[in-house]
């Protein structure tokens, strides 16, 4: 393929990615579905083989591209959440009740469900079955834009000087009341990091044998220690950068007043780098860093500018990933797929995740302690449980795991993950607009009646 044709194709596809969000606002197809279809079309063209790749041979490239894509998405999600989370305020923790339930109950149940299906039902080895459960369990912060919060809600204030800044710094107003979108967004922001311990468990099971030989180390370090380090690093980096941006006495370092929104990318890389050097979970550090920065001057318009930069970069990276997924579909990515892989993907999307999410959200009539919020209604519980979209995070984790050791049936594992992602993207992409539109209309009707 000539360089001129590459520029032409790249420009056309990028234009499509830029225009799709506006064009598909009320359409029955989501942007990820269209981008995968475009990738398939490119793969079918005479020059499509130029872009073809073998995921088992180029897993390092896939790992790094998907890694940076997830990082950018996590930074954007952390900046987008309007609901405060104060480490010393029990009430604010309870307003995240749906999130904690999805993480503590739905995610382990999903991992266990896929593991049991693969190991007991399909005769896979214990390690590959656990790996499938771990990589397929996290919902995706990249492809779930249609069911997530839209971005920072900025309130323009008329107060003067220091009084205005103090009000912004200590504002704990809850501006979002869409529990479905908040639950799915916050879950996606956190469970991408929390899948790591279970991926490591599968790797240890494959390389070191019985859990009796490594279980205590895994529990103390992989499950607890690295999470604590990730949280502490995220808080520390976020606090320091927020102080520099909003509060430092050095005028030249007040990046918020200068509108230097590239600070978001600097914060992302710093949080991830420090956490990884400290042996913690970098994904978790990035999300916590973004939330910590958002806590400082939460209504400052600078957060909106930072989120805009991150959102544009995320859109570009998502475009690349989905295009190559589409091209891979035409280049034999599913050649190793059999009925077992199809069963795993369909069961996860239609049965295991919805049932796990329903169990997590349903027990008891759990209540919000904050009177400004209400518990999820039954239909909202079902929608939240169902729309657990799989995507780029799964590609990263499977590439990471396969690069750590040799697995039996690598191509089958790849094919199963790719099929599950495409099935999830298509099914959820077709249903998301009508379901969320009807939910919002019903909510508006309820509010008007009250």
XYZ file of C-alpha atoms in Angstrom:
450
model
C 0.000 0.000 0.000
C 1.322 3.459 -0.893
C 1.753 6.154 1.736
C -0.823 8.294 -0.081
C -3.437 5.586 0.342
C -2.537 5.229 4.022
C -3.140 8.958 4.554
C -6.413 8.806 2.641
C -7.689 5.801 4.569
C -6.480 7.155 7.895
C -8.097 10.531 7.350
C -11.392 9.021 6.286
C -11.548 6.666 9.240
C -10.556 9.404 11.694
C -13.277 11.660 10.302
C -15.727 8.835 10.809
C -14.620 8.427 14.416
C -15.008 12.157 15.061
C -18.465 12.360 13.505
C -19.939 9.103 14.815
C -20.753 10.218 18.395
C -22.985 13.026 17.114
C -24.503 11.015 14.272
C -25.390 8.069 16.499
C -26.913 9.978 19.418
C -30.316 8.363 18.871
C -29.322 5.583 16.494
C -29.724 1.893 17.266
C -26.034 1.188 16.681
C -23.193 2.420 18.872
C -19.914 3.823 17.552
C -17.842 0.728 18.549
C -20.080 -1.493 16.426
C -19.595 0.752 13.382
C -15.827 0.911 13.901
C -15.532 -2.884 14.060
C -17.567 -3.153 10.850
C -15.304 -0.580 9.182
C -12.277 -2.585 10.305
C -13.779 -5.709 8.772
C -14.386 -3.820 5.532
C -10.768 -2.634 5.474
C -9.600 -6.188 6.082
C -11.626 -7.432 3.116
C -10.146 -4.867 0.715
C -7.254 -5.966 -1.542
C -4.736 -4.055 0.550
C -6.279 -5.136 3.888
C -3.685 -7.863 4.404
C -1.108 -5.086 4.891
C -2.637 -4.384 8.304
C -3.139 -8.021 9.295
C -1.477 -9.323 12.446
C -1.199 -12.548 14.365
C -2.124 -11.867 17.998
C -0.015 -14.722 19.305
C 3.070 -13.371 17.506
C 2.469 -9.673 18.215
C 1.127 -9.892 21.726
C 3.675 -7.361 23.042
C 2.378 -4.707 20.638
C -1.215 -5.524 21.536
C -0.373 -5.436 25.243
C 1.198 -1.972 25.110
C -1.413 -0.396 22.827
C -4.310 -1.702 24.900
C -2.464 -0.779 28.101
C -2.204 2.909 27.159
C -5.801 2.870 25.901
C -7.080 1.598 29.240
C -4.918 4.111 31.127
C -6.339 7.022 29.158
C -9.872 5.731 29.700
C -9.310 5.359 33.458
C -8.022 8.935 33.688
C -11.085 10.167 31.831
C -13.477 8.162 34.006
C -11.877 9.460 37.202
C -12.205 13.056 36.052
C -15.771 12.540 34.833
C -17.277 11.293 38.107
C -19.084 14.108 39.897
C -19.986 12.223 43.052
C -17.465 12.925 45.830
C -15.730 10.194 47.812
C -14.182 11.416 51.041
C -11.928 8.971 52.827
C -13.091 10.296 56.228
C -16.803 10.634 55.462
C -18.811 7.420 55.904
C -21.842 8.973 54.232
C -19.930 9.576 50.998
C -18.768 5.944 51.016
C -22.372 4.815 51.269
C -23.359 6.837 48.226
C -21.044 4.468 46.324
C -22.902 1.441 47.672
C -23.794 0.047 44.234
C -20.139 0.263 43.181
C -18.853 -1.634 46.194
C -21.469 -4.344 45.687
C -20.559 -4.795 42.034
C -16.867 -5.027 42.910
C -17.102 -7.196 46.010
C -19.891 -9.525 44.895
C -20.549 -9.373 41.145
C -16.930 -9.498 40.020
C -15.859 -12.536 42.106
C -19.093 -14.313 41.155
C -18.399 -13.640 37.478
C -14.862 -15.004 37.775
C -16.156 -18.054 39.638
C -18.935 -18.616 37.112
C -16.606 -18.583 34.090
C -14.049 -20.701 35.954
C -16.591 -23.366 36.864
C -18.041 -23.375 33.351
C -14.590 -23.824 31.825
C -13.109 -26.243 34.348
C -16.057 -28.367 35.404
C -18.365 -27.922 32.418
C -15.973 -27.851 29.447
C -13.035 -29.847 30.771
C -10.431 -27.067 30.602
C -7.453 -27.103 32.912
C -7.842 -25.197 36.168
C -5.312 -22.508 35.169
C -6.776 -21.700 31.706
C -10.294 -21.709 33.162
C -9.279 -19.285 35.916
C -7.465 -17.118 33.377
C -10.617 -16.881 31.254
C -12.627 -15.878 34.298
C -10.089 -13.230 35.301
C -9.654 -11.600 31.884
C -13.357 -11.645 31.023
C -14.647 -10.431 34.400
C -13.751 -6.694 34.305
C -16.175 -4.376 32.566
C -14.651 -1.901 30.152
C -14.086 1.839 30.684
C -13.186 2.246 26.997
C -16.172 0.888 25.065
C -18.897 1.639 27.615
C -19.268 5.339 26.844
C -22.956 4.994 25.998
C -23.797 3.739 29.492
C -21.420 5.985 31.435
C -21.613 9.496 32.819
C -20.988 12.137 30.215
C -18.232 14.163 31.871
C -17.569 16.692 34.610
C -20.551 18.876 35.509
C -19.194 22.365 36.052
C -21.185 24.951 37.996
C -20.375 28.565 37.232
C -20.151 30.604 40.430
C -20.336 34.351 40.921
C -18.572 34.552 44.281
C -15.317 36.487 44.547
C -11.698 35.557 45.195
C -10.668 33.264 48.001
C -14.232 32.739 49.174
C -15.148 31.255 45.801
C -12.119 28.964 45.835
C -12.876 27.777 49.351
C -16.440 27.030 48.350
C -15.222 25.023 45.385
C -12.660 23.151 47.423
C -15.146 22.001 50.062
C -18.242 21.569 47.906
C -19.797 18.143 48.529
C -22.896 18.668 46.424
C -24.042 15.622 44.477
C -24.892 16.734 40.957
C -25.552 13.331 39.362
C -28.647 11.329 40.189
C -28.393 8.666 37.482
C -27.531 5.633 39.582
C -27.268 3.298 36.577
C -24.686 5.382 34.735
C -22.774 6.160 37.920
C -22.638 2.515 39.013
C -21.442 1.285 35.609
C -18.874 4.092 35.280
C -17.373 3.726 38.744
C -17.362 -0.078 38.457
C -15.465 0.096 35.153
C -12.973 2.530 36.669
C -12.091 0.203 39.522
C -12.501 -3.358 38.330
C -9.896 -3.079 35.576
C -7.286 -2.875 38.338
C -8.956 -5.422 40.583
C -8.767 -8.104 37.886
C -4.985 -8.201 38.207
C -4.830 -10.384 41.368
C -6.907 -13.068 39.697
C -4.812 -12.938 36.519
C -1.758 -13.475 38.708
C -3.520 -16.353 40.467
C -4.023 -18.060 37.098
C -0.377 -17.478 36.166
C 0.817 -18.862 39.510
C -1.468 -21.867 39.123
C 0.023 -22.516 35.691
C 3.667 -22.016 36.698
C 3.856 -23.035 40.373
C 1.159 -25.647 40.710
C -1.015 -26.075 43.784
C -2.337 -22.983 45.549
C -0.882 -24.353 48.789
C 2.561 -23.295 47.505
C 1.708 -19.683 46.715
C -1.708 -18.929 48.221
C -0.546 -16.949 51.274
C 1.864 -14.835 49.228
C -0.881 -14.146 46.684
C -3.363 -13.158 49.381
C -0.960 -10.864 51.241
C 0.827 -9.265 48.305
C -1.115 -9.588 45.046
C -4.583 -9.188 46.549
C -3.910 -6.758 49.416
C -0.449 -5.222 49.280
C -0.440 -4.072 45.665
C -3.938 -2.623 45.975
C -2.913 -0.566 49.011
C 0.190 0.706 47.209
C -1.862 1.641 44.149
C -4.363 3.592 46.232
C -1.684 5.412 48.247
C 0.303 6.346 45.142
C -2.822 7.583 43.372
C -3.840 9.761 46.324
C -0.331 11.158 46.780
C 0.288 11.997 43.107
C -3.208 13.414 42.686
C -2.943 15.571 45.816
C 0.468 17.011 44.886
C -0.550 17.839 41.317
C -3.888 19.292 42.413
C -2.088 21.465 44.956
C 0.251 22.730 42.270
C -2.588 23.374 39.849
C -4.986 25.118 42.244
C -3.292 26.214 45.476
C 0.436 26.815 45.133
C 1.689 30.346 45.790
C 3.976 30.129 42.784
C 1.879 31.756 40.102
C 3.864 30.106 37.313
C 2.880 26.664 38.624
C -0.848 27.334 38.873
C -1.630 25.329 35.789
C -5.386 25.604 36.320
C -5.246 29.355 35.814
C -3.072 28.881 32.746
C -5.482 26.303 31.343
C -2.697 23.779 30.724
C -4.942 20.766 30.342
C -2.083 18.447 29.337
C -1.590 18.137 33.083
C -4.103 15.263 32.883
C -1.745 13.217 30.725
C 1.232 14.076 32.932
C -0.749 12.959 35.988
C -1.732 9.721 34.264
C 1.839 8.811 33.363
C 3.259 9.854 36.728
C 0.694 7.921 38.742
C 1.143 4.827 36.610
C 4.931 5.031 36.603
C 5.290 5.604 40.343
C 2.841 2.823 41.186
C 4.544 0.319 38.902
C 7.998 1.198 40.265
C 6.593 0.769 43.782
C 5.202 -2.645 42.714
C 1.586 -1.525 43.066
C -1.271 -1.619 40.590
C -0.816 1.239 38.144
C -4.350 1.059 36.742
C -5.761 1.626 40.210
C -3.307 4.467 40.894
C -4.364 6.313 37.725
C -8.068 6.131 38.555
C -7.501 7.189 42.178
C -5.187 9.996 41.036
C -7.853 11.360 38.688
C -10.498 11.220 41.425
C -8.174 12.914 43.910
C -7.485 15.747 41.482
C -11.203 16.090 40.833
C -11.856 16.405 44.571
C -9.780 19.567 44.710
C -11.798 22.510 43.370
C -14.375 20.057 42.137
C -16.421 22.677 40.273
C -13.465 24.354 38.588
C -13.780 24.446 34.800
C -10.171 23.218 34.510
C -11.443 19.682 35.128
C -13.645 20.000 32.075
C -10.659 21.053 29.961
C -8.531 18.150 31.210
C -11.344 15.700 30.557
C -11.718 17.061 27.025
C -8.066 16.356 26.212
C -8.244 12.849 27.641
C -11.522 12.120 25.871
C -10.090 13.044 22.468
C -7.025 10.883 22.960
C -9.212 8.010 24.153
C -11.360 8.314 21.042
C -8.284 8.085 18.804
C -6.858 5.067 20.612
C -10.235 3.341 20.651
C -10.457 3.893 16.913
C -7.139 2.122 16.366
C -7.960 -0.819 18.641
C -11.422 -1.428 17.172
C -10.197 -1.125 13.610
C -7.574 -3.797 14.228
C -10.135 -5.988 15.978
C -12.304 -5.726 12.868
C -9.347 -6.455 10.589
C -8.373 -9.432 12.774
C -11.863 -10.880 12.347
C -11.248 -11.100 8.591
C -7.731 -12.471 9.076
C -8.518 -15.636 10.993
C -8.814 -14.347 14.567
C -11.717 -16.749 15.114
C -10.263 -19.749 13.281
C -9.527 -21.535 16.559
C -12.955 -20.784 17.992
C -15.165 -23.788 18.682
C -18.492 -24.366 20.367
C -16.826 -24.204 23.786
C -15.572 -20.672 23.186
C -18.957 -19.591 21.851
C -20.632 -21.071 24.919
C -18.269 -19.219 27.263
C -18.880 -15.862 25.562
C -22.652 -16.209 25.275
C -23.019 -17.573 28.818
C -20.910 -14.750 30.253
C -22.801 -11.945 28.513
C -26.329 -13.348 28.808
C -26.255 -15.363 32.034
C -23.207 -15.156 34.290
C -22.650 -11.386 34.440
C -26.367 -10.433 34.554
C -27.031 -12.988 37.294
C -23.944 -11.950 39.289
C -24.871 -8.283 38.987
C -28.450 -8.955 40.031
C -27.301 -10.941 43.075
C -24.934 -8.129 44.030
C -27.525 -5.372 43.765
C -30.640 -7.209 44.839
C -30.117 -8.666 48.363
C -32.162 -6.692 50.881
C -33.591 -3.269 50.372
C -30.250 -1.509 50.596
C -30.625 2.205 51.109
C -28.552 5.278 50.518
C -27.819 7.224 53.654
C -27.852 10.463 51.647
C -31.422 11.633 51.197
C -30.530 13.210 47.853
C -30.045 9.735 46.405
C -32.365 6.797 46.115
C -31.716 3.073 45.855
C -31.772 1.427 42.459
C -35.229 0.352 41.395
C -35.679 -3.249 40.234
C -35.493 -2.352 36.539
C -32.377 -0.240 37.138
C -30.773 -3.163 38.942
C -31.429 -5.405 35.942
C -30.066 -2.830 33.474
C -26.939 -2.260 35.580
C -26.393 -5.996 35.860
C -26.830 -6.564 32.123
C -24.693 -3.760 30.666
C -21.316 -5.052 31.782
C -19.536 -4.467 28.478
C -16.332 -6.388 27.698
C -13.619 -4.727 25.656
C -10.076 -3.392 25.563
C -9.257 -4.380 29.138
C -9.813 -8.030 28.260
C -7.402 -7.737 25.318
C -4.743 -6.242 27.593
C -5.072 -8.896 30.260
C -5.018 -11.842 27.878
C -1.977 -10.412 26.058
C -0.239 -9.813 29.382
C -0.958 -13.301 30.712
C 0.109 -15.070 27.511
C 3.392 -13.152 27.507
C 4.202 -14.278 31.072
C 4.230 -18.021 30.452
C 3.305 -20.710 27.926
C -0.324 -21.799 27.891
C -1.972 -24.735 26.211
C -4.519 -23.614 23.634
C -3.284 -20.021 23.325
C -5.051 -19.438 20.039
C -8.286 -20.816 21.473
C -7.994 -18.451 24.448
C -7.441 -15.538 22.058
C -10.354 -16.535 19.855
C -12.680 -16.951 22.840
C -11.795 -13.507 24.194
C -12.152 -11.814 20.802
C -15.508 -13.498 20.195
C -16.772 -12.466 23.636
C -15.709 -8.849 23.093
C -17.346 -8.638 19.663
C -20.511 -10.357 20.902
C -20.701 -7.967 23.861
C -20.011 -4.877 21.771
C -22.640 -5.795 19.163
C -25.363 -6.933 21.577
C -24.912 -4.109 24.064
C -24.326 -1.604 21.261
C -27.661 -2.452 19.644
C -29.619 -2.379 22.909
C -28.003 0.498 24.771
C -29.670 3.441 23.020
C -33.300 2.266 23.230
C -32.882 0.928 26.776
C -31.166 4.002 28.201
C -33.505 6.380 26.324
C -36.570 4.667 27.757
C -35.041 4.623 31.230
C -34.330 8.361 31.085
C -37.832 9.134 29.832
C -39.374 7.099 32.627
C -37.152 8.847 35.174
C -38.160 12.287 33.864
C -41.835 11.274 33.983
C -41.401 10.118 37.579
C -39.709 13.357 38.581
C -42.455 15.449 36.978
C -45.133 13.475 38.791
C -43.450 14.059 42.139
